[in-house]
Coordinates of N, CA, C and O in Angstrom, one line a residue:
X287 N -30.5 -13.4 5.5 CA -29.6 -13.7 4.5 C -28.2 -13.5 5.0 O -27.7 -12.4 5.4
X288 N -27.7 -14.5 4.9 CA -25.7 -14.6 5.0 C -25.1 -13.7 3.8 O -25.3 -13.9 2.6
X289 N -24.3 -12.6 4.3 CA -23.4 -11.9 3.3 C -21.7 -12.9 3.0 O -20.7 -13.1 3.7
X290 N -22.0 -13.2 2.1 CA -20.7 -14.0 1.5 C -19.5 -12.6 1.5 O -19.9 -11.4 1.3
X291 N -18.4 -13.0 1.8 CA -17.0 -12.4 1.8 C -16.9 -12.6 0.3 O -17.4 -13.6 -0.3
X292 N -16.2 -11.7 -0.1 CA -15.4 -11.4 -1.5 C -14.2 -11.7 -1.3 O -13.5 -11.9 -0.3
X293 N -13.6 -11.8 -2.9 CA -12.7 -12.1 -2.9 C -11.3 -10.6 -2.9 O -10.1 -10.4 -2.5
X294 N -12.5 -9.9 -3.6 CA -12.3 -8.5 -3.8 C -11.9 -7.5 -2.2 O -11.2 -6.5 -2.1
X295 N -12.5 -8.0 -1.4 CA -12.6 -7.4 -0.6 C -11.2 -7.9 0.9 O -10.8 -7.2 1.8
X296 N -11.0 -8.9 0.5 CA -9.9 -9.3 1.2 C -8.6 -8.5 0.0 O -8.0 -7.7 0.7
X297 N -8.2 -8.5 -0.9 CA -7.4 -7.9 -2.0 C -7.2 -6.7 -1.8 O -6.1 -6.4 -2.0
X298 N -8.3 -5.4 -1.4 CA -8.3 -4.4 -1.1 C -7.5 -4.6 0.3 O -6.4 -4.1 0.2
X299 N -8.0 -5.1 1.5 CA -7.5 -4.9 2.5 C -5.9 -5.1 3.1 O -5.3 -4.8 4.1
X300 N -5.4 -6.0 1.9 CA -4.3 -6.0 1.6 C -3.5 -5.4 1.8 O -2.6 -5.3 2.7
X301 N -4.0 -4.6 0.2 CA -3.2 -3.5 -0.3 C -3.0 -2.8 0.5 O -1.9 -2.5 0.8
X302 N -4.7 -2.2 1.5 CA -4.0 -1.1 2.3 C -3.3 -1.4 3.3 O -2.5 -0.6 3.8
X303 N -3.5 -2.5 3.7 CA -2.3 -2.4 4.8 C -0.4 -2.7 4.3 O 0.7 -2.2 4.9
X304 N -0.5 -3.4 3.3 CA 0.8 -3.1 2.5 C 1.0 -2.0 2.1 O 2.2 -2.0 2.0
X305 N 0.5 -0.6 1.7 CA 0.2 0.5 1.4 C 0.8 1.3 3.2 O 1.9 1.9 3.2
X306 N 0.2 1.2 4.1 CA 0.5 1.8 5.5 C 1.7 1.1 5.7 O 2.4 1.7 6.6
X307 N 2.1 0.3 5.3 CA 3.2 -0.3 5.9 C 4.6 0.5 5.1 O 5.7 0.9 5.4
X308 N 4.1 0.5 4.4 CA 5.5 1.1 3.3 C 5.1 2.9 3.6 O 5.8 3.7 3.1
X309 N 4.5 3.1 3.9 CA 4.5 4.6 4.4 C 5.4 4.6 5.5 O 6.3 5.4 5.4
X310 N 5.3 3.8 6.7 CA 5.7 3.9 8.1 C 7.3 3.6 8.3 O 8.0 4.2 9.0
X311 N 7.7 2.0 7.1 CA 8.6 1.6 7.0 C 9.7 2.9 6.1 O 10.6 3.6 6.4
X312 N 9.1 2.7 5.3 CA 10.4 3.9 4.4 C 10.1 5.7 4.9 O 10.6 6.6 4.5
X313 N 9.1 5.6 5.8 CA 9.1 7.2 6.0 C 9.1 7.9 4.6 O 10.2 8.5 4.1
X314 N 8.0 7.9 3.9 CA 7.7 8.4 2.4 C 6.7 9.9 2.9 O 5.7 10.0 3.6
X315 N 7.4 10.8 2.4 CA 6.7 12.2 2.8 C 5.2 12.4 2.2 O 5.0 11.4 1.6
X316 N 4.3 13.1 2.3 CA 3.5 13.6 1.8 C 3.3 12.7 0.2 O 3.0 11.5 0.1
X317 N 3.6 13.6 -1.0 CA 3.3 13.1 -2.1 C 3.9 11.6 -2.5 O 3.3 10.8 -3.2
X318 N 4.9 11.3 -2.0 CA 5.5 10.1 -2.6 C 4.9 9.0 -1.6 O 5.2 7.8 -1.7
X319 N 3.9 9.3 -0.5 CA 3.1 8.8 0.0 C 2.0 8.5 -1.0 O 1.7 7.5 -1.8
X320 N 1.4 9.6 -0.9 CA 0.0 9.6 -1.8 C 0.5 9.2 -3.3 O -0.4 9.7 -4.0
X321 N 1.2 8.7 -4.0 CA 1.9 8.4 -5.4 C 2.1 6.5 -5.0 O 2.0 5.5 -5.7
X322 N 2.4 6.5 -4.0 CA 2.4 5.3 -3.3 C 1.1 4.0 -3.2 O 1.2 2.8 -3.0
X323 N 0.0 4.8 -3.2 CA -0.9 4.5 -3.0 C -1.2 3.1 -3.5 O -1.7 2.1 -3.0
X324 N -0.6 3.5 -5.3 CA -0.8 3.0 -6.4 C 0.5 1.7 -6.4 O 0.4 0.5 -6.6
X325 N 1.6 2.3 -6.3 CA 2.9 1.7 -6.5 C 3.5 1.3 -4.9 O 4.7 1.1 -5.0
X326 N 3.2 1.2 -4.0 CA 3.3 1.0 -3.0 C 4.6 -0.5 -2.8 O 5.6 -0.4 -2.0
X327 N 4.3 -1.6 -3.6 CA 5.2 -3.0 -4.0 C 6.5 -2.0 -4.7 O 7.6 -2.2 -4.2
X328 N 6.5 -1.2 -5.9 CA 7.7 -0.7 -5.9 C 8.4 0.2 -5.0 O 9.6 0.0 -4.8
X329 N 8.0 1.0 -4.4 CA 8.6 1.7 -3.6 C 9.2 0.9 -2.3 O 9.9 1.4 -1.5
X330 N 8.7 -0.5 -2.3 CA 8.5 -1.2 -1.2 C 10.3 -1.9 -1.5 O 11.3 -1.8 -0.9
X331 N 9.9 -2.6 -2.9 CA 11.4 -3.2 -3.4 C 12.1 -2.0 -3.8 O 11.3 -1.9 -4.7
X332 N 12.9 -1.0 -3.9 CA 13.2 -0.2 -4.1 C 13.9 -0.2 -2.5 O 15.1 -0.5 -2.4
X333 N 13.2 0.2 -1.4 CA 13.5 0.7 -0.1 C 14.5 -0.7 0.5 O 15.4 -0.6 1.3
X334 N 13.8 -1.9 0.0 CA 14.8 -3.5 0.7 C 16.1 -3.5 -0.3 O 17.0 -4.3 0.1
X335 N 16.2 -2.7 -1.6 CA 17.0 -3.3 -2.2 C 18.5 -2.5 -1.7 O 19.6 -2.9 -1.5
X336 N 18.0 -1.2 -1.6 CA 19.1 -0.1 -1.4 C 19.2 0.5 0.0 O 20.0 1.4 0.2

């Protein structure tokens, strides 16, 4: 049996790398890392705006 790709699962992989990216790019400490997790696109516009 062929395992079909999700759609779900490309959306996850995303995030996390949009997630890693905005850790590395804005140098986000510990918690506002891990707070990031979730909000990662704002902290992202936040960091390009200012």
């Amino acid at each position: 049996m062929a395992s079909k790709s999700k759609g779900g699962e490309c959306i996850g992989s995303l995030w996390f790398i949009g997630w890693l990216f905005s850790l590395g790019y804005l140098q986000l400490g510990f918690w506002k890392g891990l707070f990031a997790i979730l909000l990662w696109p704002y902290f992202l516009g936040v960091g390009l705006a200012g």
